[in-house]
Short mmCIF file of C-alpha atoms in Angstrom, two decimals:
data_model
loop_
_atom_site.label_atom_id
_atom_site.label_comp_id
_atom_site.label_asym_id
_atom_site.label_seq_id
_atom_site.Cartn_x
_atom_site.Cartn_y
_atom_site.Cartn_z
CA UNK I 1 -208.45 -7.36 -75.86
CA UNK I 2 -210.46 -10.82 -75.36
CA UNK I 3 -214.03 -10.62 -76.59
CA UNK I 4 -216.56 -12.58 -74.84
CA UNK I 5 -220.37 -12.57 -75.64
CA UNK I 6 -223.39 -14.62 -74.47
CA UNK I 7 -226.28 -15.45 -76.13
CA UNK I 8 -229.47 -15.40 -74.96
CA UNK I 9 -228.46 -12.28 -71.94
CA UNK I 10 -231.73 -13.48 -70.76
CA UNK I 11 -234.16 -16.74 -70.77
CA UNK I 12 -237.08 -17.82 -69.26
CA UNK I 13 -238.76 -21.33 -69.47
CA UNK I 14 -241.47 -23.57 -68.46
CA UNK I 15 -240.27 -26.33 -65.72
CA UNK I 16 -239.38 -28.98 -67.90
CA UNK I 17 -238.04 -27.53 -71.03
CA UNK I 18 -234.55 -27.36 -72.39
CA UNK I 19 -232.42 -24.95 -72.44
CA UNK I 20 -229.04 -23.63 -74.03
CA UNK I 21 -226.32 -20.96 -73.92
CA UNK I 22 -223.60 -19.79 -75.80
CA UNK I 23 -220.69 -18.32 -76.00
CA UNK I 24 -218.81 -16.94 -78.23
CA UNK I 25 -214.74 -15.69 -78.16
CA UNK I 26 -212.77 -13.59 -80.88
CA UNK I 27 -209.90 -15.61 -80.15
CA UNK I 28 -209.33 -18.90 -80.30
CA UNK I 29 -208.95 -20.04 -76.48
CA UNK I 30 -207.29 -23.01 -74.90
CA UNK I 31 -209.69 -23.63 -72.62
CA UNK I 32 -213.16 -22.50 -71.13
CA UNK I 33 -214.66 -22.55 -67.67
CA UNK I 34 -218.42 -21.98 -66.75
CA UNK I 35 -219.94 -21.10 -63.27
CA UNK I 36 -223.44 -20.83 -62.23
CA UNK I 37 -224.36 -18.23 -59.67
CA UNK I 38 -227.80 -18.32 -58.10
CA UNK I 39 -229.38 -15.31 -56.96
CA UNK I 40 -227.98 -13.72 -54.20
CA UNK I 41 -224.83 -16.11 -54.29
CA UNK I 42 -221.37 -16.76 -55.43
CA UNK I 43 -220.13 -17.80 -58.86
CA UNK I 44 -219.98 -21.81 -58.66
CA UNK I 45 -217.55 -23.89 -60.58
CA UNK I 46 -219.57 -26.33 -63.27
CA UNK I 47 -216.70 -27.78 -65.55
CA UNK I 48 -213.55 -26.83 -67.47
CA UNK I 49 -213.18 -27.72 -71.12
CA UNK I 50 -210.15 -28.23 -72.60
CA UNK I 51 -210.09 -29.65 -76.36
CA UNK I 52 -211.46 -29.23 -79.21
CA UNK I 53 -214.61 -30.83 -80.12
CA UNK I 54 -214.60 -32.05 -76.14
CA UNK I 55 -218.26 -32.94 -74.71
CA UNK I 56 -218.66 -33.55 -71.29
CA UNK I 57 -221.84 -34.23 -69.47
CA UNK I 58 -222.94 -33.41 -65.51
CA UNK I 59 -226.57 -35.25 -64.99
CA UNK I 60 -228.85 -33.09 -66.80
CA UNK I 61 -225.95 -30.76 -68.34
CA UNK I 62 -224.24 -31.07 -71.26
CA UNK I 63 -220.87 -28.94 -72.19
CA UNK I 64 -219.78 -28.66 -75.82
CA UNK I 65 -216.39 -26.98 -76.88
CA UNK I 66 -216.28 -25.68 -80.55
CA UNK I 67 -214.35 -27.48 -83.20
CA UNK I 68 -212.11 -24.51 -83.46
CA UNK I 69 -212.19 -23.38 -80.00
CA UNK I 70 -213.47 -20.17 -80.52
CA UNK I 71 -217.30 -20.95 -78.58
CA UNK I 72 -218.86 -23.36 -76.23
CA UNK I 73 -222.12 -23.93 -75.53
CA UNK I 74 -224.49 -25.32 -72.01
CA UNK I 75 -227.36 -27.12 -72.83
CA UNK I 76 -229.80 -27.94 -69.81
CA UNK I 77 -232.82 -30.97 -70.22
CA UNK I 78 -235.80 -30.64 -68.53
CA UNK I 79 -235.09 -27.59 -66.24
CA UNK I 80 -235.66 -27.46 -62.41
CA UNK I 81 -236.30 -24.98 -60.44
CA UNK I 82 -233.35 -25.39 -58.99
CA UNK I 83 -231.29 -24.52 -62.51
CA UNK I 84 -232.20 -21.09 -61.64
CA UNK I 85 -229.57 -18.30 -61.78
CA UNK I 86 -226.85 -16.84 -64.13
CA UNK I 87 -224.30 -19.07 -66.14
CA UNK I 88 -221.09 -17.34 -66.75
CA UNK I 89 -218.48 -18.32 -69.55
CA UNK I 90 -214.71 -17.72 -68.40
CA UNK I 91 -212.12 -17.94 -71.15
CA UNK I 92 -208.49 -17.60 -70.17
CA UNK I 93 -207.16 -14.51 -71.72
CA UNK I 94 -203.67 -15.47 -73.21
CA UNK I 95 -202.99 -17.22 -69.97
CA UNK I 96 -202.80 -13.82 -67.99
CA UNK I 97 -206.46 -14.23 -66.65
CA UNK I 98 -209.99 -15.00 -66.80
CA UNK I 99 -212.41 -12.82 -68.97
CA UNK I 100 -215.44 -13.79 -67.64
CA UNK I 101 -219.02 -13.38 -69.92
CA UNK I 102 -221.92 -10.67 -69.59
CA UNK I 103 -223.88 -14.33 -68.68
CA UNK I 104 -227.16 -15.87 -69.36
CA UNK I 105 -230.14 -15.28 -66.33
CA UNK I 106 -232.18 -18.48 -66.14
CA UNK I 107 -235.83 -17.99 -65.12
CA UNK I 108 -237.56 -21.40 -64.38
CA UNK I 109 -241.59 -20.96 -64.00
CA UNK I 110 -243.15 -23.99 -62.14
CA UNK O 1 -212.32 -28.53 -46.08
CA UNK O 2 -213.40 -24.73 -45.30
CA UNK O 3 -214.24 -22.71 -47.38
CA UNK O 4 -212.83 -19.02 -48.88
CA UNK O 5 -213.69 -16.14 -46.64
CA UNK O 6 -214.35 -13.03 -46.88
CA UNK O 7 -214.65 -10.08 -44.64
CA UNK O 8 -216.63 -8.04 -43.87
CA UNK O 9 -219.73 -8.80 -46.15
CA UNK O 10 -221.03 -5.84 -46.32
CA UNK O 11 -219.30 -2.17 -46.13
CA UNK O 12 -221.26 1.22 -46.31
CA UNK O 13 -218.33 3.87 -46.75
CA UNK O 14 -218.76 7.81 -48.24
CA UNK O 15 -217.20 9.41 -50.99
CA UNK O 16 -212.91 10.08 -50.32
CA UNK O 17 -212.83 7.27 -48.06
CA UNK O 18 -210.41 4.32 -48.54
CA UNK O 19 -211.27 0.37 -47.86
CA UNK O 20 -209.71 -2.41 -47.09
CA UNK O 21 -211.36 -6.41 -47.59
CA UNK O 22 -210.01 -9.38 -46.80
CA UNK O 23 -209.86 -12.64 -48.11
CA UNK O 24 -208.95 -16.25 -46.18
CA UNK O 25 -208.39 -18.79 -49.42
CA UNK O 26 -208.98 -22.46 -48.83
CA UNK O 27 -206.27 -23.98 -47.16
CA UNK O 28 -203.22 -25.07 -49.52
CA UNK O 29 -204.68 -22.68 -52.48
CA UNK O 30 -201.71 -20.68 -53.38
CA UNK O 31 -203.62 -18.29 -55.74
CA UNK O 32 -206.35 -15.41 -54.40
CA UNK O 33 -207.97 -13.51 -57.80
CA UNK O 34 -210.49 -10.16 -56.72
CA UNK O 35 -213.13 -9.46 -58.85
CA UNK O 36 -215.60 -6.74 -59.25
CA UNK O 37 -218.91 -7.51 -59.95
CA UNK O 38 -221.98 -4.80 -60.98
CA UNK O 39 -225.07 -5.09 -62.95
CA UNK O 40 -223.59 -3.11 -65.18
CA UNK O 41 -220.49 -4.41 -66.14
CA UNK O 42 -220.74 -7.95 -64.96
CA UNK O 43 -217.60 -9.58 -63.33
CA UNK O 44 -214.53 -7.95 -63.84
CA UNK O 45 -211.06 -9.10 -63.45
CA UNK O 46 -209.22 -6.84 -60.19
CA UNK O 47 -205.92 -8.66 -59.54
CA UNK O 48 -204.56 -12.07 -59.40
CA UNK O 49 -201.86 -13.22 -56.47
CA UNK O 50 -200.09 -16.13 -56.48
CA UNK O 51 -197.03 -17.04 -53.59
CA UNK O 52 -197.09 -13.50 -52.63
CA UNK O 53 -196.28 -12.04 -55.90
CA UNK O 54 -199.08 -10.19 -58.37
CA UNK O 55 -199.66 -12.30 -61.24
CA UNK O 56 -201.22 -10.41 -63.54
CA UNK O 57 -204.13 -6.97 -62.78
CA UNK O 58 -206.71 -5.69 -64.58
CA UNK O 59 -207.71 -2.79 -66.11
CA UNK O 60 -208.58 -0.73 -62.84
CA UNK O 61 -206.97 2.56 -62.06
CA UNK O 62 -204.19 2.55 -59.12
CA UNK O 63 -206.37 3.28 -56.60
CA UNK O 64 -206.83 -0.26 -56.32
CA UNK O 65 -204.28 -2.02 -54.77
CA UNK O 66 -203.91 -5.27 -53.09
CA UNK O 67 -201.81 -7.96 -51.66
CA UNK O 68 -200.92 -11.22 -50.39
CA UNK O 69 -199.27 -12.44 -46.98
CA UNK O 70 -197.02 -15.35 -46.94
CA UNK O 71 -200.11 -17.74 -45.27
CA UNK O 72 -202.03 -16.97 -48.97
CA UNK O 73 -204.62 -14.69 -47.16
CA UNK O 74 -204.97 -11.60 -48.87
CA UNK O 75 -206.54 -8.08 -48.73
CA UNK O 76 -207.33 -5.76 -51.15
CA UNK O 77 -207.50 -1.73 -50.67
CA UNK O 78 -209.34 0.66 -52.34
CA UNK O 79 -208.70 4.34 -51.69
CA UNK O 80 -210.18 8.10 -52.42
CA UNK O 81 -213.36 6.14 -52.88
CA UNK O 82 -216.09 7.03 -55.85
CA UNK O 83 -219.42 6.11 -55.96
CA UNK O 84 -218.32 4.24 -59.68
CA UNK O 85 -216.74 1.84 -56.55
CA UNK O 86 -219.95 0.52 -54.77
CA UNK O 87 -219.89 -2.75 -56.15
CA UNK O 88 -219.90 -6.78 -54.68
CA UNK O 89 -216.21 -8.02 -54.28
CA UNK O 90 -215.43 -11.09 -55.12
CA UNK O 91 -212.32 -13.31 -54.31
CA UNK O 92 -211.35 -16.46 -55.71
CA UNK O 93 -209.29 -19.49 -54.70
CA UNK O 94 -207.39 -21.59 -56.53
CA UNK O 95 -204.79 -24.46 -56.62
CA UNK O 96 -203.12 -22.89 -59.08
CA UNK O 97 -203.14 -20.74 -61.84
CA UNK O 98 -206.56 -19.33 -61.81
CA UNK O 99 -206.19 -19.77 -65.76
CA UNK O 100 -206.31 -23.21 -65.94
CA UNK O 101 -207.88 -24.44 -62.34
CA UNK O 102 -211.45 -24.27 -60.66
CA UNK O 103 -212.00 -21.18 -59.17
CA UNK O 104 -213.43 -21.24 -55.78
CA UNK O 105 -214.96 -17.63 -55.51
CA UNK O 106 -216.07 -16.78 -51.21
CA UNK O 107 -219.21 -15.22 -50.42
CA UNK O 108 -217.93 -11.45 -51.65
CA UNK O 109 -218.29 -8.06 -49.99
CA UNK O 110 -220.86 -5.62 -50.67
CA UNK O 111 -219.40 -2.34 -50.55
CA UNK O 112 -221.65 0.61 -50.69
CA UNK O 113 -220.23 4.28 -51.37
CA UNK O 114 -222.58 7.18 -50.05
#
């Protein structure tokens, strides 16, 4: 079946510094969702990447999909508190469903 | 535009017992995905519905069962409950095919097994 990881499981950073994810599929996948789910919340929709090599950008977020399509990586500048929480991976699973990823857990320290 | 629902939120049920949660999808969202979600093993895939008709399930055992009513609301049932089960439930809206559109996921139901 579909093989998701995520790398780091866990990070913590000063306010202010950068910070990245990744995530990495067996399979090549034709396409890739991440969500962000604060504690004590629901998982939020960030983006949906779709082709190869694609870069998108939300403020302070930047979205990369792999060449080959096989990872995808989150890259925050200058973290806020409020980028606190987990950041899931989804990767559609031969268009039956999403497989979503163990996740990252974001700790921000003022 | 409201948001997805879910009732209850939280659940405190004993071993043997069976459940059943509910989900309200945003309005004109056709498809209603449950998910499972422990600290253990993350969030897992239940079952997705789409026009009344299961899409595609996950790798639960039958004792999980759900469904979907023709206004895209949709409940899903557990029964002979196990404390393996105490988990937060999660249910997602979407357009359309959860596999290729934003997933709106509703505030979940905690469901405790004693």
């Amino acid at each position: 079946g579909q093989q998701v990881m995520q790398i780091p499981q866990y990070q913590h950073v000063q306010e202010g510094e950068d910070f990245t994810t990744y995530c990495n599929s067996s399979t090549t996948l034709s396409n890739i969702q991440w969500y962000k789910q604060r504690p004590g919340g629901h998982p939020v929709f960030l983006i949906q990447l779709v082709k190869s090599g694609e870069v998108k950008k939300q403020k302070r977020l930047t979205f990369q999909f792999g060449e080959a399509k096989k990872n995808s990586s989150l890259h925050i500048t200058a973290t806020q508190t409020t980028d606190v929480g987990t950041y899931f991976c989804a990767v559609d699973n031969y268009g039956q469903n999403f497989v979503f990823g163990p996740g990252t857990r974001l700790s921000v320290l003022p | 535009k409201a948001g997805v629902t879910q009732t209850p939120r939280y659940l405190i049920k004993t071993r043997g017992q069976q459940v059943t949660l509910s989900c309200s999808p945003i309005s004109g969202h056709r498809s209603v995905s449950w998910y499972q979600q422990t600290p253990g093993q993350g969030l897992q895939f239940l079952f997705e519905y789409f026009s009344e008709t299961q899409r595609n399930k996950g790798n639960f055992p039958g004792r999980f069962s759900g469904r979907q009513f023709s206004n895209s609301r949709s409940e899903m049932n557990v029964s002979t409950l196990e404390l393996g089960d105490s988990a937060l439930y999660l249910c997602a809206s979407s357009f359309g095919s959860s596999s290729y559109n934003e997933q709106f996921f509703g505030p979940g139901t905690r469901l405790t097994v004693l």
